Amino acid sequence: GLSSLPEGFSRLAAIYGGTVMLRTDVDEILKNSKGEAVGVRCGDQVATADIVIGDASFFPPEKSVKTGQVIRSVCLLKEKIKGTNGDSCQIILPAKHLPGKEHD
């Protein structure tokens, strides 16, 4: 399910030397002399990085660049979807089946 996505991302980050900070309140975005984000401060802990990725709500609008969007929806159906078992299911539409979409 979707809950394994953060776990998989965290494992890859650990393998390649990255840091993942889930459910952490960010107190401050640290910036260099050019105004570029170089890290975050969370309480008395500081994490710095060459690249800082976060939700746009953490950054001023002029520092955010929209590169795509996430669409989520909930569908309530009268009947079960053919080929499924149980009371609920998750449907992932592969990019190759959606016009104009390049990635899952």
PDB file of N, CA and C in Angstrom:
ATOM      1  N   GLY A   1       0.826  -1.201   0.000  1.00  0.00           N
ATOM      2  CA  GLY A   1       0.000   0.000   0.000  1.00  0.00           C
ATOM      3  C   GLY A   1       0.856   1.245   0.000  1.00  0.00           C
ATOM      4  N   LEU A   2       0.197   2.378   0.095  1.00  0.00           N
ATOM      5  CA  LEU A   2       0.889   3.662   0.064  1.00  0.00           C
ATOM      6  C   LEU A   2       1.757   3.894   1.292  1.00  0.00           C
ATOM      7  N   SER A   3       1.441   3.231   2.400  1.00  0.00           N
ATOM      8  CA  SER A   3       2.235   3.452   3.615  1.00  0.00           C
ATOM      9  C   SER A   3       3.665   2.967   3.459  1.00  0.00           C
ATOM     10  N   SER A   4       3.941   2.098   2.497  1.00  0.00           N
ATOM     11  CA  SER A   4       5.308   1.613   2.311  1.00  0.00           C
ATOM     12  C   SER A   4       6.166   2.587   1.486  1.00  0.00           C
ATOM     13  N   LEU A   5       5.554   3.608   0.872  1.00  0.00           N
ATOM     14  CA  LEU A   5       6.338   4.580   0.095  1.00  0.00           C
ATOM     15  C   LEU A   5       7.337   5.346   0.961  1.00  0.00           C
ATOM     16  N   PRO A   6       6.918   5.945   2.094  1.00  0.00           N
ATOM     17  CA  PRO A   6       7.907   6.647   2.928  1.00  0.00           C
ATOM     18  C   PRO A   6       8.993   5.710   3.444  1.00  0.00           C
ATOM     19  N   GLU A   7       8.618   4.468   3.769  1.00  0.00           N
ATOM     20  CA  GLU A   7       9.602   3.493   4.255  1.00  0.00           C
ATOM     21  C   GLU A   7      10.639   3.193   3.182  1.00  0.00           C
ATOM     22  N   GLY A   8      10.182   2.957   1.956  1.00  0.00           N
ATOM     23  CA  GLY A   8      11.109   2.690   0.855  1.00  0.00           C
ATOM     24  C   GLY A   8      12.004   3.883   0.563  1.00  0.00           C
ATOM     25  N   PHE A   9      11.429   5.088   0.575  1.00  0.00           N
ATOM     26  CA  PHE A   9      12.216   6.299   0.344  1.00  0.00           C
ATOM     27  C   PHE A   9      13.248   6.475   1.452  1.00  0.00           C
ATOM     28  N   SER A  10      12.855   6.213   2.698  1.00  0.00           N
ATOM     29  CA  SER A  10      13.779   6.338   3.830  1.00  0.00           C
ATOM     30  C   SER A  10      14.936   5.353   3.718  1.00  0.00           C
ATOM     31  N   ARG A  11      14.629   4.133   3.280  1.00  0.00           N
ATOM     32  CA  ARG A  11      15.700   3.134   3.113  1.00  0.00           C
ATOM     33  C   ARG A  11      16.685   3.556   2.032  1.00  0.00           C
ATOM     34  N   LEU A  12      16.163   4.045   0.909  1.00  0.00           N
ATOM     35  CA  LEU A  12      17.062   4.511  -0.154  1.00  0.00           C
ATOM     36  C   LEU A  12      17.895   5.697   0.318  1.00  0.00           C
ATOM     37  N   ALA A  13      17.277   6.598   1.069  1.00  0.00           N
ATOM     38  CA  ALA A  13      18.017   7.745   1.596  1.00  0.00           C
ATOM     39  C   ALA A  13      19.152   7.274   2.500  1.00  0.00           C
ATOM     40  N   ALA A  14      18.880   6.280   3.328  1.00  0.00           N
ATOM     41  CA  ALA A  14      19.908   5.762   4.219  1.00  0.00           C
ATOM     42  C   ALA A  14      21.052   5.129   3.428  1.00  0.00           C
ATOM     43  N   ILE A  15      20.724   4.399   2.372  1.00  0.00           N
ATOM     44  CA  ILE A  15      21.747   3.747   1.557  1.00  0.00           C
ATOM     45  C   ILE A  15      22.637   4.773   0.858  1.00  0.00           C
ATOM     46  N   TYR A  16      22.007   5.856   0.353  1.00  0.00           N
ATOM     47  CA  TYR A  16      22.754   6.839  -0.435  1.00  0.00           C
ATOM     48  C   TYR A  16      23.152   8.078   0.357  1.00  0.00           C
ATOM     49  N   GLY A  17      23.051   8.026   1.682  1.00  0.00           N
ATOM     50  CA  GLY A  17      23.549   9.115   2.518  1.00  0.00           C
ATOM     51  C   GLY A  17      22.584  10.273   2.704  1.00  0.00           C
ATOM     52  N   GLY A  18      21.316  10.082   2.413  1.00  0.00           N
ATOM     53  CA  GLY A  18      20.321  11.139   2.593  1.00  0.00           C
ATOM     54  C   GLY A  18      19.704  11.099   3.979  1.00  0.00           C
ATOM     55  N   THR A  19      18.934  12.125   4.285  1.00  0.00           N
ATOM     56  CA  THR A  19      18.224  12.207   5.553  1.00  0.00           C
ATOM     57  C   THR A  19      16.765  12.498   5.270  1.00  0.00           C
ATOM     58  N   VAL A  20      15.877  11.752   5.892  1.00  0.00           N
ATOM     59  CA  VAL A  20      14.439  11.960   5.747  1.00  0.00           C
ATOM     60  C   VAL A  20      13.897  12.363   7.106  1.00  0.00           C
ATOM     61  N   MET A  21      13.148  13.462   7.145  1.00  0.00           N
ATOM     62  CA  MET A  21      12.592  13.947   8.406  1.00  0.00           C
ATOM     63  C   MET A  21      11.068  13.988   8.263  1.00  0.00           C
ATOM     64  N   LEU A  22      10.411  12.894   8.605  1.00  0.00           N
ATOM     65  CA  LEU A  22       8.962  12.816   8.517  1.00  0.00           C
ATOM     66  C   LEU A  22       8.326  13.281   9.823  1.00  0.00           C
ATOM     67  N   ARG A  23       7.190  13.925   9.712  1.00  0.00           N
ATOM     68  CA  ARG A  23       6.424  14.390  10.881  1.00  0.00           C
ATOM     69  C   ARG A  23       7.295  15.188  11.843  1.00  0.00           C
ATOM     70  N   THR A  24       8.087  16.073  11.296  1.00  0.00           N
ATOM     71  CA  THR A  24       8.982  16.917  12.082  1.00  0.00           C
ATOM     72  C   THR A  24       8.595  18.366  11.865  1.00  0.00           C
ATOM     73  N   ASP A  25       8.382  19.094  12.950  1.00  0.00           N
ATOM     74  CA  ASP A  25       8.052  20.509  12.827  1.00  0.00           C
ATOM     75  C   ASP A  25       9.316  21.287  12.479  1.00  0.00           C
ATOM     76  N   VAL A  26       9.265  22.019  11.381  1.00  0.00           N
ATOM     77  CA  VAL A  26      10.396  22.831  10.947  1.00  0.00           C
ATOM     78  C   VAL A  26      10.245  24.215  11.560  1.00  0.00           C
ATOM     79  N   ASP A  27      11.236  24.624  12.348  1.00  0.00           N
ATOM     80  CA  ASP A  27      11.202  25.934  12.982  1.00  0.00           C
ATOM     81  C   ASP A  27      11.795  27.018  12.089  1.00  0.00           C
ATOM     82  N   GLU A  28      12.747  26.629  11.239  1.00  0.00           N
ATOM     83  CA  GLU A  28      13.420  27.628  10.408  1.00  0.00           C
ATOM     84  C   GLU A  28      14.057  26.960   9.194  1.00  0.00           C
ATOM     85  N   ILE A  29      13.951  27.627   8.047  1.00  0.00           N
ATOM     86  CA  ILE A  29      14.688  27.214   6.852  1.00  0.00           C
ATOM     87  C   ILE A  29      16.014  27.966   6.894  1.00  0.00           C
ATOM     88  N   LEU A  30      17.113  27.263   6.905  1.00  0.00           N
ATOM     89  CA  LEU A  30      18.435  27.897   6.948  1.00  0.00           C
ATOM     90  C   LEU A  30      18.845  28.300   5.533  1.00  0.00           C
ATOM     91  N   LYS A  31      19.389  29.507   5.396  1.00  0.00           N
ATOM     92  CA  LYS A  31      19.767  30.022   4.083  1.00  0.00           C
ATOM     93  C   LYS A  31      21.217  30.485   4.090  1.00  0.00           C
ATOM     94  N   ASN A  32      21.830  30.405   2.915  1.00  0.00           N
ATOM     95  CA  ASN A  32      23.200  30.926   2.779  1.00  0.00           C
ATOM     96  C   ASN A  32      23.141  32.415   2.436  1.00  0.00           C
ATOM     97  N   SER A  33      24.282  33.022   2.159  1.00  0.00           N
ATOM     98  CA  SER A  33      24.342  34.458   1.879  1.00  0.00           C
ATOM     99  C   SER A  33      23.605  34.853   0.594  1.00  0.00           C
ATOM    100  N   LYS A  34      23.363  33.868  -0.298  1.00  0.00           N
ATOM    101  CA  LYS A  34      22.621  34.127  -1.540  1.00  0.00           C
ATOM    102  C   LYS A  34      21.110  33.949  -1.368  1.00  0.00           C
ATOM    103  N   GLY A  35      20.680  33.554  -0.155  1.00  0.00           N
ATOM    104  CA  GLY A  35      19.257  33.326   0.090  1.00  0.00           C
ATOM    105  C   GLY A  35      18.783  31.950  -0.326  1.00  0.00           C
ATOM    106  N   GLU A  36      19.710  31.032  -0.637  1.00  0.00           N
ATOM    107  CA  GLU A  36      19.353  29.674  -1.043  1.00  0.00           C
ATOM    108  C   GLU A  36      19.201  28.795   0.197  1.00  0.00           C
ATOM    109  N   ALA A  37      18.200  27.910   0.176  1.00  0.00           N
ATOM    110  CA  ALA A  37      17.988  26.989   1.294  1.00  0.00           C
ATOM    111  C   ALA A  37      19.151  26.008   1.373  1.00  0.00           C
ATOM    112  N   VAL A  38      19.717  25.879   2.577  1.00  0.00           N
ATOM    113  CA  VAL A  38      20.841  24.963   2.783  1.00  0.00           C
ATOM    114  C   VAL A  38      20.591  23.997   3.934  1.00  0.00           C
ATOM    115  N   GLY A  39      19.417  24.106   4.563  1.00  0.00           N
ATOM    116  CA  GLY A  39      19.111  23.211   5.667  1.00  0.00           C
ATOM    117  C   GLY A  39      17.879  23.649   6.420  1.00  0.00           C
ATOM    118  N   VAL A  40      17.606  22.937   7.504  1.00  0.00           N
ATOM    119  CA  VAL A  40      16.458  23.252   8.354  1.00  0.00           C
ATOM    120  C   VAL A  40      16.869  23.156   9.814  1.00  0.00           C
ATOM    121  N   ARG A  41      16.164  23.914  10.650  1.00  0.00           N
ATOM    122  CA  ARG A  41      16.342  23.817  12.101  1.00  0.00           C
ATOM    123  C   ARG A  41      15.024  23.332  12.682  1.00  0.00           C
ATOM    124  N   CYS A  42      15.104  22.276  13.488  1.00  0.00           N
ATOM    125  CA  CYS A  42      13.943  21.699  14.162  1.00  0.00           C
ATOM    126  C   CYS A  42      14.278  21.651  15.644  1.00  0.00           C
ATOM    127  N   GLY A  43      13.778  22.625  16.383  1.00  0.00           N
ATOM    128  CA  GLY A  43      14.158  22.722  17.791  1.00  0.00           C
ATOM    129  C   GLY A  43      15.638  23.021  17.888  1.00  0.00           C
ATOM    130  N   ASP A  44      16.383  22.190  18.625  1.00  0.00           N
ATOM    131  CA  ASP A  44      17.827  22.408  18.748  1.00  0.00           C
ATOM    132  C   ASP A  44      18.628  21.552  17.777  1.00  0.00           C
ATOM    133  N   GLN A  45      17.932  20.866  16.872  1.00  0.00           N
ATOM    134  CA  GLN A  45      18.612  20.042  15.869  1.00  0.00           C
ATOM    135  C   GLN A  45      18.677  20.782  14.535  1.00  0.00           C
ATOM    136  N   VAL A  46      19.812  20.644  13.854  1.00  0.00           N
ATOM    137  CA  VAL A  46      20.019  21.279  12.552  1.00  0.00           C
ATOM    138  C   VAL A  46      20.424  20.208  11.550  1.00  0.00           C
ATOM    139  N   ALA A  47      19.807  20.257  10.369  1.00  0.00           N
ATOM    140  CA  ALA A  47      20.178  19.353   9.274  1.00  0.00           C
ATOM    141  C   ALA A  47      20.495  20.219   8.068  1.00  0.00           C
ATOM    142  N   THR A  48      21.677  20.024   7.492  1.00  0.00           N
ATOM    143  CA  THR A  48      22.062  20.785   6.302  1.00  0.00           C
ATOM    144  C   THR A  48      22.204  19.833   5.125  1.00  0.00           C
ATOM    145  N   ALA A  49      22.061  20.390   3.919  1.00  0.00           N
ATOM    146  CA  ALA A  49      22.123  19.559   2.716  1.00  0.00           C
ATOM    147  C   ALA A  49      22.405  20.415   1.500  1.00  0.00           C
ATOM    148  N   ASP A  50      22.905  19.769   0.445  1.00  0.00           N
ATOM    149  CA  ASP A  50      23.110  20.466  -0.825  1.00  0.00           C
ATOM    150  C   ASP A  50      21.773  20.782  -1.482  1.00  0.00           C
ATOM    151  N   ILE A  51      20.788  19.925  -1.267  1.00  0.00           N
ATOM    152  CA  ILE A  51      19.452  20.104  -1.835  1.00  0.00           C
ATOM    153  C   ILE A  51      18.439  19.927  -0.716  1.00  0.00           C
ATOM    154  N   VAL A  52      17.518  20.882  -0.593  1.00  0.00           N
ATOM    155  CA  VAL A  52      16.452  20.790   0.403  1.00  0.00           C
ATOM    156  C   VAL A  52      15.139  20.663  -0.353  1.00  0.00           C
ATOM    157  N   ILE A  53      14.410  19.578  -0.089  1.00  0.00           N
ATOM    158  CA  ILE A  53      13.124  19.341  -0.735  1.00  0.00           C
ATOM    159  C   ILE A  53      12.048  19.374   0.333  1.00  0.00           C
ATOM    160  N   GLY A  54      11.011  20.167   0.112  1.00  0.00           N
ATOM    161  CA  GLY A  54       9.929  20.252   1.084  1.00  0.00           C
ATOM    162  C   GLY A  54       8.675  20.786   0.443  1.00  0.00           C
ATOM    163  N   ASP A  55       7.589  20.735   1.183  1.00  0.00           N
ATOM    164  CA  ASP A  55       6.326  21.266   0.708  1.00  0.00           C
ATOM    165  C   ASP A  55       6.466  22.763   0.468  1.00  0.00           C
ATOM    166  N   ALA A  56       5.806  23.248  -0.569  1.00  0.00           N
ATOM    167  CA  ALA A  56       5.907  24.668  -0.936  1.00  0.00           C
ATOM    168  C   ALA A  56       5.465  25.594   0.188  1.00  0.00           C
ATOM    169  N   SER A  57       4.628  25.113   1.102  1.00  0.00           N
ATOM    170  CA  SER A  57       4.149  25.958   2.202  1.00  0.00           C
ATOM    171  C   SER A  57       5.282  26.374   3.149  1.00  0.00           C
ATOM    172  N   PHE A  58       6.422  25.678   3.107  1.00  0.00           N
ATOM    173  CA  PHE A  58       7.557  26.033   3.952  1.00  0.00           C
ATOM    174  C   PHE A  58       8.392  27.170   3.372  1.00  0.00           C
ATOM    175  N   PHE A  59       8.214  27.488   2.099  1.00  0.00           N
ATOM    176  CA  PHE A  59       9.084  28.429   1.423  1.00  0.00           C
ATOM    177  C   PHE A  59       8.303  29.637   0.896  1.00  0.00           C
ATOM    178  N   PRO A  60       8.969  30.796   0.753  1.00  0.00           N
ATOM    179  CA  PRO A  60       8.293  31.948   0.148  1.00  0.00           C
ATOM    180  C   PRO A  60       7.944  31.635  -1.310  1.00  0.00           C
ATOM    181  N   PRO A  61       6.853  32.191  -1.832  1.00  0.00           N
ATOM    182  CA  PRO A  61       6.425  31.885  -3.210  1.00  0.00           C
ATOM    183  C   PRO A  61       7.513  32.098  -4.261  1.00  0.00           C
ATOM    184  N   GLU A  62       8.349  33.106  -4.090  1.00  0.00           N
ATOM    185  CA  GLU A  62       9.387  33.374  -5.089  1.00  0.00           C
ATOM    186  C   GLU A  62      10.502  32.326  -5.072  1.00  0.00           C
ATOM    187  N   LYS A  63      10.552  31.498  -4.041  1.00  0.00           N
ATOM    188  CA  LYS A  63      11.571  30.454  -3.945  1.00  0.00           C
ATOM    189  C   LYS A  63      11.042  29.073  -4.338  1.00  0.00           C
ATOM    190  N   SER A  64       9.759  28.988  -4.695  1.00  0.00           N
ATOM    191  CA  SER A  64       9.160  27.703  -5.047  1.00  0.00           C
ATOM    192  C   SER A  64       8.914  27.620  -6.544  1.00  0.00           C
ATOM    193  N   VAL A  65       9.173  26.460  -7.105  1.00  0.00           N
ATOM    194  CA  VAL A  65       8.932  26.214  -8.531  1.00  0.00           C
ATOM    195  C   VAL A  65       8.022  24.988  -8.641  1.00  0.00           C
ATOM    196  N   LYS A  66       6.845  25.182  -9.230  1.00  0.00           N
ATOM    197  CA  LYS A  66       5.926  24.066  -9.404  1.00  0.00           C
ATOM    198  C   LYS A  66       6.410  23.215 -10.573  1.00  0.00           C
ATOM    199  N   THR A  67       6.620  21.931 -10.299  1.00  0.00           N
ATOM    200  CA  THR A  67       7.090  21.023 -11.351  1.00  0.00           C
ATOM    201  C   THR A  67       6.056  19.967 -11.694  1.00  0.00           C
ATOM    202  N   GLY A  68       4.942  19.943 -10.968  1.00  0.00           N
ATOM    203  CA  GLY A  68       3.887  18.963 -11.219  1.00  0.00           C
ATOM    204  C   GLY A  68       2.829  19.084 -10.152  1.00  0.00           C
ATOM    205  N   GLN A  69       1.939  18.122 -10.104  1.00  0.00           N
ATOM    206  CA  GLN A  69       0.915  18.128  -9.075  1.00  0.00           C
ATOM    207  C   GLN A  69       0.506  16.702  -8.749  1.00  0.00           C
ATOM    208  N   VAL A  70      -0.043  16.536  -7.578  1.00  0.00           N
ATOM    209  CA  VAL A  70      -0.525  15.238  -7.130  1.00  0.00           C
ATOM    210  C   VAL A  70      -2.036  15.300  -7.100  1.00  0.00           C
ATOM    211  N   ILE A  71      -2.651  14.297  -7.656  1.00  0.00           N
ATOM    212  CA  ILE A  71      -4.111  14.237  -7.642  1.00  0.00           C
ATOM    213  C   ILE A  71      -4.515  12.993  -6.877  1.00  0.00           C
ATOM    214  N   ARG A  72      -5.365  13.177  -5.904  1.00  0.00           N
ATOM    215  CA  ARG A  72      -5.903  12.059  -5.135  1.00  0.00           C
ATOM    216  C   ARG A  72      -7.417  12.195  -5.150  1.00  0.00           C
ATOM    217  N   SER A  73      -8.090  11.079  -5.154  1.00  0.00           N
ATOM    218  CA  SER A  73      -9.546  11.130  -5.117  1.00  0.00           C
ATOM    219  C   SER A  73     -10.088   9.914  -4.391  1.00  0.00           C
ATOM    220  N   VAL A  74     -11.296  10.051  -3.927  1.00  0.00           N
ATOM    221  CA  VAL A  74     -12.008   8.953  -3.295  1.00  0.00           C
ATOM    222  C   VAL A  74     -13.261   8.726  -4.117  1.00  0.00           C
ATOM    223  N   CYS A  75     -13.483   7.495  -4.527  1.00  0.00           N
ATOM    224  CA  CYS A  75     -14.658   7.155  -5.333  1.00  0.00           C
ATOM    225  C   CYS A  75     -15.546   6.214  -4.536  1.00  0.00           C
ATOM    226  N   LEU A  76     -16.804   6.567  -4.408  1.00  0.00           N
ATOM    227  CA  LEU A  76     -17.779   5.702  -3.753  1.00  0.00           C
ATOM    228  C   LEU A  76     -18.588   5.041  -4.855  1.00  0.00           C
ATOM    229  N   LEU A  77     -18.530   3.723  -4.906  1.00  0.00           N
ATOM    230  CA  LEU A  77     -19.170   2.978  -5.978  1.00  0.00           C
ATOM    231  C   LEU A  77     -20.329   2.146  -5.449  1.00  0.00           C
ATOM    232  N   LYS A  78     -21.309   1.914  -6.301  1.00  0.00           N
ATOM    233  CA  LYS A  78     -22.461   1.087  -5.932  1.00  0.00           C
ATOM    234  C   LYS A  78     -22.109  -0.392  -5.972  1.00  0.00           C
ATOM    235  N   GLU A  79     -21.180  -0.766  -6.822  1.00  0.00           N
ATOM    236  CA  GLU A  79     -20.824  -2.172  -7.012  1.00  0.00           C
ATOM    237  C   GLU A  79     -19.323  -2.359  -6.858  1.00  0.00           C
ATOM    238  N   LYS A  80     -18.921  -3.600  -6.591  1.00  0.00           N
ATOM    239  CA  LYS A  80     -17.493  -3.912  -6.510  1.00  0.00           C
ATOM    240  C   LYS A  80     -16.864  -3.803  -7.898  1.00  0.00           C
ATOM    241  N   ILE A  81     -15.581  -3.513  -7.912  1.00  0.00           N
ATOM    242  CA  ILE A  81     -14.843  -3.474  -9.162  1.00  0.00           C
ATOM    243  C   ILE A  81     -14.502  -4.910  -9.538  1.00  0.00           C
ATOM    244  N   LYS A  82     -14.765  -5.236 -10.765  1.00  0.00           N
ATOM    245  CA  LYS A  82     -14.553  -6.603 -11.253  1.00  0.00           C
ATOM    246  C   LYS A  82     -13.113  -7.051 -10.957  1.00  0.00           C
ATOM    247  N   GLY A  83     -12.991  -8.234 -10.400  1.00  0.00           N
ATOM    248  CA  GLY A  83     -11.670  -8.800 -10.128  1.00  0.00           C
ATOM    249  C   GLY A  83     -11.095  -8.421  -8.777  1.00  0.00           C
ATOM    250  N   THR A  84     -11.862  -7.701  -7.927  1.00  0.00           N
ATOM    251  CA  THR A  84     -11.362  -7.347  -6.597  1.00  0.00           C
ATOM    252  C   THR A  84     -12.090  -8.141  -5.535  1.00  0.00           C
ATOM    253  N   ASN A  85     -11.457  -8.295  -4.391  1.00  0.00           N
ATOM    254  CA  ASN A  85     -12.052  -8.969  -3.236  1.00  0.00           C
ATOM    255  C   ASN A  85     -12.035  -8.010  -2.061  1.00  0.00           C
ATOM    256  N   GLY A  86     -12.935  -8.172  -1.126  1.00  0.00           N
ATOM    257  CA  GLY A  86     -12.939  -7.332   0.070  1.00  0.00           C
ATOM    258  C   GLY A  86     -13.819  -6.114  -0.087  1.00  0.00           C
ATOM    259  N   ASP A  87     -13.804  -5.279   0.963  1.00  0.00           N
ATOM    260  CA  ASP A  87     -14.677  -4.107   1.007  1.00  0.00           C
ATOM    261  C   ASP A  87     -14.027  -2.849   0.444  1.00  0.00           C
ATOM    262  N   SER A  88     -12.714  -2.849   0.258  1.00  0.00           N
ATOM    263  CA  SER A  88     -12.043  -1.668  -0.281  1.00  0.00           C
ATOM    264  C   SER A  88     -10.868  -2.106  -1.145  1.00  0.00           C
ATOM    265  N   CYS A  89     -10.377  -1.191  -1.961  1.00  0.00           N
ATOM    266  CA  CYS A  89      -9.204  -1.497  -2.785  1.00  0.00           C
ATOM    267  C   CYS A  89      -8.491  -0.205  -3.153  1.00  0.00           C
ATOM    268  N   GLN A  90      -7.281  -0.351  -3.602  1.00  0.00           N
ATOM    269  CA  GLN A  90      -6.481   0.774  -4.082  1.00  0.00           C
ATOM    270  C   GLN A  90      -6.200   0.526  -5.553  1.00  0.00           C
ATOM    271  N   ILE A  91      -6.460   1.527  -6.373  1.00  0.00           N
ATOM    272  CA  ILE A  91      -6.232   1.385  -7.809  1.00  0.00           C
ATOM    273  C   ILE A  91      -5.141   2.373  -8.213  1.00  0.00           C
ATOM    274  N   ILE A  92      -4.090   1.863  -8.825  1.00  0.00           N
ATOM    275  CA  ILE A  92      -3.009   2.714  -9.339  1.00  0.00           C
ATOM    276  C   ILE A  92      -3.033   2.598 -10.848  1.00  0.00           C
ATOM    277  N   LEU A  93      -3.166   3.735 -11.513  1.00  0.00           N
ATOM    278  CA  LEU A  93      -3.201   3.753 -12.971  1.00  0.00           C
ATOM    279  C   LEU A  93      -1.783   3.994 -13.486  1.00  0.00           C
ATOM    280  N   PRO A  94      -1.163   3.018 -14.133  1.00  0.00           N
ATOM    281  CA  PRO A  94       0.200   3.194 -14.646  1.00  0.00           C
ATOM    282  C   PRO A  94       0.269   4.307 -15.690  1.00  0.00           C
ATOM    283  N   ALA A  95       1.357   5.043 -15.674  1.00  0.00           N
ATOM    284  CA  ALA A  95       1.533   6.182 -16.568  1.00  0.00           C
ATOM    285  C   ALA A  95       1.359   5.808 -18.039  1.00  0.00           C
ATOM    286  N   LYS A  96       1.799   4.610 -18.414  1.00  0.00           N
ATOM    287  CA  LYS A  96       1.721   4.232 -19.825  1.00  0.00           C
ATOM    288  C   LYS A  96       0.275   4.137 -20.318  1.00  0.00           C
ATOM    289  N   HIS A  97      -0.698   4.093 -19.388  1.00  0.00           N
ATOM    290  CA  HIS A  97      -2.100   4.016 -19.772  1.00  0.00           C
ATOM    291  C   HIS A  97      -2.812   5.372 -19.726  1.00  0.00           C
ATOM    292  N   LEU A  98      -2.085   6.425 -19.355  1.00  0.00           N
ATOM    293  CA  LEU A  98      -2.686   7.745 -19.237  1.00  0.00           C
ATOM    294  C   LEU A  98      -2.008   8.709 -20.209  1.00  0.00           C
ATOM    295  N   PRO A  99      -2.758   9.296 -21.127  1.00  0.00           N
ATOM    296  CA  PRO A  99      -2.172  10.216 -22.110  1.00  0.00           C
ATOM    297  C   PRO A  99      -1.489  11.405 -21.423  1.00  0.00           C
ATOM    298  N   GLY A 100      -0.297  11.723 -21.848  1.00  0.00           N
ATOM    299  CA  GLY A 100       0.423  12.890 -21.347  1.00  0.00           C
ATOM    300  C   GLY A 100       1.145  12.685 -20.021  1.00  0.00           C
ATOM    301  N   LYS A 101       1.036  11.501 -19.426  1.00  0.00           N
ATOM    302  CA  LYS A 101       1.712  11.240 -18.156  1.00  0.00           C
ATOM    303  C   LYS A 101       2.922  10.379 -18.414  1.00  0.00           C
ATOM    304  N   GLU A 102       4.084  10.777 -17.860  1.00  0.00           N
ATOM    305  CA  GLU A 102       5.329  10.066 -18.128  1.00  0.00           C
ATOM    306  C   GLU A 102       5.794   9.177 -16.984  1.00  0.00           C
ATOM    307  N   HIS A 103       5.345   9.461 -15.759  1.00  0.00           N
ATOM    308  CA  HIS A 103       5.829   8.734 -14.579  1.00  0.00           C
ATOM    309  C   HIS A 103       4.658   8.308 -13.725  1.00  0.00           C
ATOM    310  N   ASP A 104       4.820   7.187 -12.987  1.00  0.00           N
ATOM    311  CA  ASP A 104       3.803   6.756 -12.017  1.00  0.00           C
ATOM    312  C   ASP A 104       3.877   7.621 -10.794  1.00  0.00           C
TER     313      ASP A 104
END
